[in-house]
Amino acid sequence: MTFTQARTLAAQTRADFPILDQEIHGKPLIYLDNAASSQKPLAVLDALQYYYTHDHANVHRGVHTLSSRATDAYEGARDKVAAFVNAASRQEIVYTRNATEAINLVAYAWGNANLKSGDEVILSVMEHHSNLIPWQLLAQRTGAVLKFVQLSETQGFDLEHYKSLLSDRTKLVAIVHVSNTLGCINPVEEIVRLAHQQGARVLIDACQSVPHMPVDVQAIDCDWLVASGHKMCAPTGIGFLYGKLDLLRSMPPFLGGGEMIADVFLDHATYADLPHKFEAGTPAIAEAVGLGAAIDYLNSLGMENIHAYEQELTTHLVQQLQQIPEVRLYGPQGSDRAGLASFTTGAVHPHDLSTILDQAGIAIRAGHHCTQPLHRIVKAQSTARASVYFYNTQAEIDAFIVALREAIEFFGGIFA
Ligand code: 7TS
């Protein structure tokens, strides 16, 4: 697919998303809340339907035909995830419920065993609560100290401040790849390289990058990377943890139960090989199959094409927002950002704005987007956020901008 063809991504894919073809309050739905969760293409809905209609049984347990079909489907999807992020081995991919669970897994399994009082963990002030609270809890359990990279002048990641925080006390760095509030794309390869020089481990929160751009764990050289399926066309209830093989091998289990064992005695047990050591209990089988179908679908479009098209949309979105005098846009002001824009308007509270836009069929998010500390730093109690995916069009962004201008005018009139 060439770049020009990529411009037609929305036109090509629109019919694959039946949910988008509906009216909300009598207006065509314009879905601009993709950073919270994406919609699902027919290919994924069909895969779920097919799995439950033909193949369902519990995995890894039976020798009967349905159980081996279910196991093949579940494990086949793992191969797809591994290839999608270029993991060196399928054993490096652990299914989790979502990114949040993946981060908690690392915080408990690795953190409890490896951190002690006085060790330092570097996070940034822009982290989603998912990549903050598990480390706060770990710090409370172990006495480790959390350090925070501040924002740069352009409201991105301050690499110089990061460098100044790194020392031989740093044991872990856990940083978001693309901020779900600022939209900045953080220099993860450089972040990892510098941390490794100090002997620290690095976890990358790739929730907002994996769905939208090619992500290569070997090129980044991170120790762990986490993502959620529901933001990348897959069902809810499935996400994954990537971890380097030796590191995952060295980590004790997180949850105990069936599936994760080799031999069990009354007083002790040995554990299954990777990745099953970290997958206790009956897993989200259909959801994993759905994730595999989502990855096939994304690959059929091409992640480079998705990224290129979304960059065009984002440039347009940002330019349009910047032309509205009342709008204050957060994050980098140029086009070097991901496809989401958080903003405030002088007169209209983000929640009111979201309610008014909903009346016009437009779905955006209002609130703190699970980044409360960041909102305090940029001195906004809450923001409105529009976020795109490849099925959105420039015309939808234009309609959003018109409705936004009308809302500002209306409220401006009331408060004038
Ligand atoms: N990290 C980032 C960067 C995120 O954007 C999110 C979800 C998470 C972690 C947590 O993902 P989960 O699937 O485990 O819940 N972000 C958002 C959002 O921006 N609006 O709703 C969810």
XYZ file of C-alpha atoms and ligand atoms in Angstrom:
438
model
C 0.000 0.000 0.000
C 1.391 3.412 -0.900
C 1.001 6.597 1.090
C -1.752 7.915 -1.237
C -3.682 4.719 -0.745
C -3.219 5.138 2.991
C -5.244 8.369 2.790
C -8.237 6.278 1.922
C -7.930 4.060 5.004
C -11.081 5.430 6.542
C -13.087 4.928 3.355
C -11.731 1.395 3.007
C -12.380 0.323 6.564
C -15.545 2.155 7.530
C -17.878 -0.653 6.486
C -15.912 -3.050 8.695
C -17.197 -1.251 11.808
C -20.978 -1.653 11.982
C -21.191 0.245 15.285
C -20.088 3.453 13.531
C -23.088 3.311 11.226
C -25.706 4.674 13.613
C -27.269 7.917 14.741
C -26.935 9.379 18.234
C -29.622 11.939 19.109
C -30.580 11.968 15.426
C -27.035 12.783 14.215
C -24.501 10.440 12.598
C -22.171 9.072 15.278
C -18.690 10.598 15.246
C -16.542 8.469 17.549
C -13.531 10.414 18.827
C -12.864 8.502 22.058
C -10.461 5.947 20.666
C -7.750 6.511 23.274
C -10.203 5.138 25.861
C -11.234 2.174 23.713
C -11.393 1.435 20.007
C -14.321 -0.065 18.128
C -14.227 -3.643 16.790
C -14.233 -4.674 13.111
C -16.454 -7.454 11.778
C -13.370 -9.656 11.424
C -13.020 -9.649 15.224
C -16.748 -10.053 15.898
C -16.803 -12.952 13.409
C -13.772 -14.590 15.032
C -15.529 -14.511 18.420
C -18.722 -15.880 16.907
C -16.823 -18.590 15.014
C -14.810 -19.611 18.052
C -17.868 -19.999 20.279
C -19.891 -21.623 17.513
C -17.253 -24.209 16.506
C -14.240 -24.532 18.779
C -14.872 -23.660 22.399
C -13.622 -25.859 25.243
C -11.065 -25.268 27.988
C -7.454 -24.987 26.837
C -4.409 -27.140 27.652
C -6.544 -29.621 29.596
C -8.211 -32.159 27.362
C -7.123 -34.432 24.558
C -10.509 -34.165 22.888
C -10.860 -32.367 19.585
C -12.554 -29.214 20.814
C -9.978 -28.705 23.537
C -7.130 -29.033 21.089
C -8.863 -26.668 18.640
C -9.368 -24.108 21.423
C -5.738 -24.511 22.494
C -4.524 -24.079 18.909
C -6.613 -20.939 18.501
C -5.449 -19.503 21.832
C -1.780 -20.312 21.270
C -1.964 -19.297 17.604
C -3.050 -15.839 18.706
C 0.013 -15.666 20.951
C 2.225 -16.221 17.887
C 0.481 -13.290 16.239
C 1.093 -11.011 19.236
C 4.754 -12.081 19.374
C 5.258 -11.312 15.671
C 3.309 -8.037 15.931
C 5.738 -6.543 18.465
C 8.721 -8.525 17.098
C 9.368 -10.545 20.255
C 12.267 -12.987 19.894
C 10.130 -15.837 21.220
C 6.428 -16.621 21.705
C 7.325 -17.538 25.302
C 7.959 -13.866 25.925
C 4.251 -13.022 25.536
C 2.064 -13.450 28.628
C -1.656 -12.839 28.268
C -3.170 -10.592 30.915
C -6.587 -8.977 31.353
C -5.205 -5.605 30.277
C -2.144 -3.388 30.591
C -3.011 -2.606 34.201
C -2.791 -6.267 35.173
C 0.466 -6.651 33.236
C 2.065 -3.791 35.186
C 0.818 -5.208 38.490
C 2.275 -8.588 37.525
C 5.732 -7.040 37.126
C 5.377 -4.920 40.271
C 4.554 -7.978 42.393
C 6.540 -10.771 40.790
C 9.696 -8.838 39.950
C 9.341 -5.862 42.289
C 8.837 -7.813 45.529
C 11.819 -10.037 44.799
C 14.210 -7.363 43.553
C 13.601 -4.027 45.246
C 14.698 -3.038 48.716
C 14.637 0.073 50.846
C 16.444 2.985 49.220
C 16.326 1.564 45.669
C 14.953 4.072 43.175
C 12.191 3.746 40.584
C 11.935 6.422 37.895
C 8.515 7.254 36.473
C 7.307 10.405 34.750
C 4.657 12.871 35.879
C 2.593 12.019 32.786
C 1.993 8.364 33.710
C -1.494 6.893 33.609
C -2.588 5.816 37.107
C -1.996 2.218 35.919
C 1.699 2.947 35.685
C 1.792 4.852 38.962
C -0.306 3.160 41.654
C 1.329 -0.312 41.302
C 4.722 1.362 41.907
C 3.362 3.397 44.840
C 2.167 0.134 46.386
C 5.525 -1.493 45.666
C 7.334 1.456 47.279
C 5.119 1.060 50.361
C 5.932 -2.666 50.543
C 9.681 -2.367 50.010
C 10.773 1.136 51.008
C 11.868 1.884 47.433
C 11.749 5.554 46.426
C 9.804 6.922 43.436
C 11.366 9.702 41.327
C 9.483 11.600 38.632
C 10.673 13.016 35.320
C 9.105 16.451 34.851
C 7.634 17.884 31.656
C 9.848 19.631 29.129
C 9.068 23.206 28.083
C 7.032 21.863 25.183
C 5.038 19.582 27.530
C 6.823 16.463 26.443
C 9.316 14.149 28.180
C 12.257 16.067 29.684
C 15.229 13.920 28.674
C 17.744 16.140 30.471
C 15.805 15.893 33.727
C 15.594 12.122 33.240
C 19.370 11.920 32.829
C 19.823 13.881 36.055
C 17.635 11.395 37.982
C 19.469 8.271 36.794
C 22.098 6.853 39.146
C 23.384 3.520 40.386
C 20.456 3.554 42.848
C 18.021 3.373 39.900
C 16.672 -0.181 39.680
C 13.644 0.372 37.467
C 12.368 2.884 34.923
C 8.671 2.658 33.955
C 7.616 5.129 31.284
C 4.716 5.629 28.910
C 5.527 5.436 25.172
C 2.738 7.785 24.062
C 0.982 9.911 26.690
C -2.788 9.382 26.721
C -3.243 13.040 27.731
C -0.426 15.037 26.122
C -0.109 12.948 22.953
C 3.681 13.258 23.073
C 5.712 10.351 21.682
C 8.496 9.651 24.156
C 12.063 8.706 23.065
C 11.832 5.184 24.442
C 14.955 3.809 22.746
C 17.068 6.543 24.337
C 15.285 6.136 27.679
C 16.072 2.398 27.663
C 19.692 2.842 26.539
C 20.424 5.313 29.336
C 18.723 3.161 31.989
C 20.625 0.051 30.925
C 23.894 1.961 31.294
C 23.004 2.190 34.997
C 21.980 -1.468 35.163
C 18.291 -0.579 35.615
C 15.370 -2.496 34.126
C 12.813 -0.696 31.922
C 9.077 -1.212 31.498
C 7.338 0.585 28.627
C 3.604 1.323 28.827
C 2.704 0.976 25.150
C -1.085 1.232 25.497
C -1.290 4.240 23.188
C 1.478 3.263 20.760
C 0.966 -0.426 19.904
C -2.506 0.211 18.382
C -1.296 3.114 16.234
C 2.290 2.614 15.009
C 4.835 -0.146 14.430
C 6.383 -1.111 17.785
C 9.443 -3.362 17.883
C 10.426 -4.583 21.339
C 13.857 -5.717 20.163
C 14.624 -2.324 18.613
C 13.453 -0.559 21.787
C 15.350 -3.162 23.835
C 12.915 -2.731 26.761
C 12.796 -5.388 29.465
C 8.992 -5.409 29.581
C 6.283 -3.809 27.472
C 2.551 -3.792 28.166
C -0.556 -3.111 26.068
C -4.337 -3.598 26.164
C -6.247 -5.369 23.399
C -9.365 -3.234 23.634
C -7.539 -0.146 22.304
C -6.384 -2.056 19.194
C -9.638 -3.451 17.789
C -9.666 -6.505 20.086
C -12.243 -7.364 22.762
C -12.027 -6.117 26.336
C -10.559 -8.483 28.927
C -7.345 -9.282 27.042
C -3.970 -7.568 27.077
C -0.395 -8.717 27.181
C 2.924 -8.452 28.886
C 6.071 -8.799 26.797
C 9.172 -9.629 28.832
C 12.683 -10.737 27.935
C 12.891 -14.496 28.273
C 15.626 -14.757 30.919
C 14.009 -12.064 32.977
C 10.565 -13.704 32.894
C 12.243 -17.020 33.780
C 13.877 -15.447 36.812
C 10.599 -13.983 38.106
C 8.481 -15.937 40.600
C 4.798 -16.456 39.722
C 2.252 -13.693 40.296
C -1.017 -15.636 40.730
C -1.172 -19.287 41.743
C -3.627 -21.964 40.609
C -4.334 -24.311 37.728
C -2.529 -23.982 34.360
C 0.613 -22.458 35.887
C 2.057 -25.602 37.483
C 4.273 -28.538 36.491
C 4.018 -30.838 39.563
C 1.935 -30.205 42.634
C 2.396 -31.763 46.073
C 0.494 -30.900 49.196
C 3.258 -28.722 50.581
C 4.924 -27.366 47.448
C 4.771 -27.206 43.663
C 6.933 -26.693 40.627
C 5.812 -24.312 37.936
C 5.042 -24.566 34.260
C 7.448 -23.211 31.673
C 6.864 -19.779 30.176
C 4.503 -18.239 29.417
C 2.077 -20.480 31.338
C 3.810 -19.832 34.664
C 2.099 -16.433 34.609
C -1.318 -17.572 33.334
C -3.079 -19.091 36.335
C -6.650 -20.329 35.913
C -8.842 -20.586 32.833
C -7.759 -17.698 30.640
C -9.752 -15.337 28.430
C -9.658 -17.775 25.505
C -12.153 -16.181 23.115
C -10.747 -12.741 23.874
C -7.245 -13.945 22.978
C -8.613 -15.362 19.720
C -10.236 -11.970 19.132
C -6.886 -10.277 19.757
C -5.309 -12.527 17.133
C -8.028 -11.562 14.651
C -7.521 -7.871 15.487
C -3.796 -8.201 14.789
C -4.507 -9.904 11.441
C -6.836 -7.035 10.610
C -4.326 -4.328 11.601
C -1.593 -6.116 9.643
C -3.828 -6.224 6.574
C -3.997 -2.410 6.737
C -0.328 -2.002 7.630
C 0.838 -0.291 10.818
C 2.978 2.168 8.808
C -0.121 3.165 6.839
C -2.202 3.533 9.985
C 0.466 5.741 11.548
C 0.877 7.880 8.416
C -2.863 8.378 8.015
C -3.364 9.216 11.689
C -0.557 11.751 11.510
C -2.399 13.527 8.717
C -5.607 13.511 10.733
C -3.784 14.730 13.828
C -2.066 17.584 12.035
C -5.470 18.701 10.792
C -7.082 18.310 14.224
C -4.330 20.266 15.971
C -4.311 23.050 13.366
C -8.078 23.430 13.614
C -8.019 23.529 17.420
C -5.207 26.093 17.408
C -7.340 28.419 15.311
C -9.978 28.689 18.035
C -8.843 31.503 20.366
C -10.610 30.081 23.466
C -8.950 26.670 23.106
C -5.900 25.782 25.158
C -4.256 22.657 23.782
C -1.994 20.546 26.030
C 1.115 18.677 24.915
C 3.451 19.473 22.001
C 1.989 22.106 19.669
C 3.560 20.768 16.457
C 2.624 17.710 14.434
C 5.127 15.466 16.283
C 2.382 13.915 18.337
C 0.007 11.000 18.411
C -3.636 11.160 17.342
C -5.185 12.665 20.425
C -5.712 16.224 21.606
C -6.558 17.256 25.170
C -7.767 20.813 25.596
C -9.768 23.238 27.680
C -11.891 26.143 26.531
C -12.279 29.228 28.635
C -16.021 29.229 29.123
C -17.182 25.654 28.773
C -16.418 23.004 31.395
C -15.104 19.829 29.686
C -18.008 17.769 31.052
C -20.554 20.270 29.723
C -18.730 20.304 26.416
C -18.815 16.521 26.189
C -22.547 16.534 26.973
C -23.271 19.168 24.321
C -21.172 17.379 21.716
C -22.982 14.140 22.512
C -26.199 15.898 21.498
C -24.507 16.449 18.131
C -23.593 12.732 17.905
C -19.947 13.352 18.791
C -18.209 11.170 21.398
C -15.216 12.736 23.150
C -13.867 12.146 26.631
C -13.906 14.657 29.491
C -12.173 14.292 32.839
C -8.660 13.641 34.082
C -8.089 10.580 31.828
C -6.482 8.753 34.774
C -3.635 11.276 34.864
C -4.589 13.364 37.889
C -1.035 14.363 38.915
C -0.367 15.547 35.345
C -3.577 17.579 35.341
C -2.461 19.295 38.567
C 0.872 20.150 36.962
C -0.696 21.706 33.862
C -3.193 23.432 36.178
C -6.326 21.945 34.682
C -8.909 20.216 36.835
C -10.083 18.308 33.821
C -9.680 18.441 30.058
C -11.700 17.475 27.011
C -10.000 14.965 24.728
C -10.619 14.028 21.106
C -8.741 10.934 19.922
C -8.718 9.394 16.449
C -8.233 5.973 14.890
C -7.744 4.975 11.252
C -11.496 4.787 10.586
C -12.017 8.472 11.363
C -12.170 11.008 8.550
C -11.141 14.615 8.077
C -14.839 15.427 7.586
C -15.560 14.086 11.071
C -12.885 16.304 12.550
C -14.371 19.280 10.696
C -17.829 18.468 12.078
C -16.343 18.218 15.579
C -14.668 21.618 15.166
C -17.922 23.233 13.983
C -19.810 21.793 16.971
C -17.031 22.880 19.330
C -17.115 26.446 17.988
C -20.905 26.525 18.382
C -20.663 25.314 21.997
C -18.048 27.955 22.836
C -20.172 30.681 21.208
C -23.277 29.524 23.053
C -21.614 29.444 26.470
C -19.670 32.626 25.719
C -23.032 34.289 25.143
C -24.421 33.049 28.450
C -21.422 34.128 30.502
C -20.769 37.402 28.624
N -1.638 3.300 30.112
C -2.085 4.206 29.226
C -1.107 5.121 28.554
C -3.439 4.275 28.944
O -3.856 5.182 28.057
C -4.341 3.399 29.584
C -5.812 3.490 29.362
C -3.811 2.456 30.477
C -2.461 2.440 30.718
C -4.677 1.451 31.152
O -5.269 0.591 30.254
P -6.257 -0.549 30.769
O -6.758 -1.182 29.534
O -5.435 -1.476 31.615
O -7.319 0.131 31.557
N -6.242 4.783 29.030
C -7.505 5.225 29.037
C -7.826 6.529 28.669
O -7.010 7.359 28.289
N -9.147 6.702 28.768
O -9.697 5.561 29.195
C -8.678 4.628 29.368
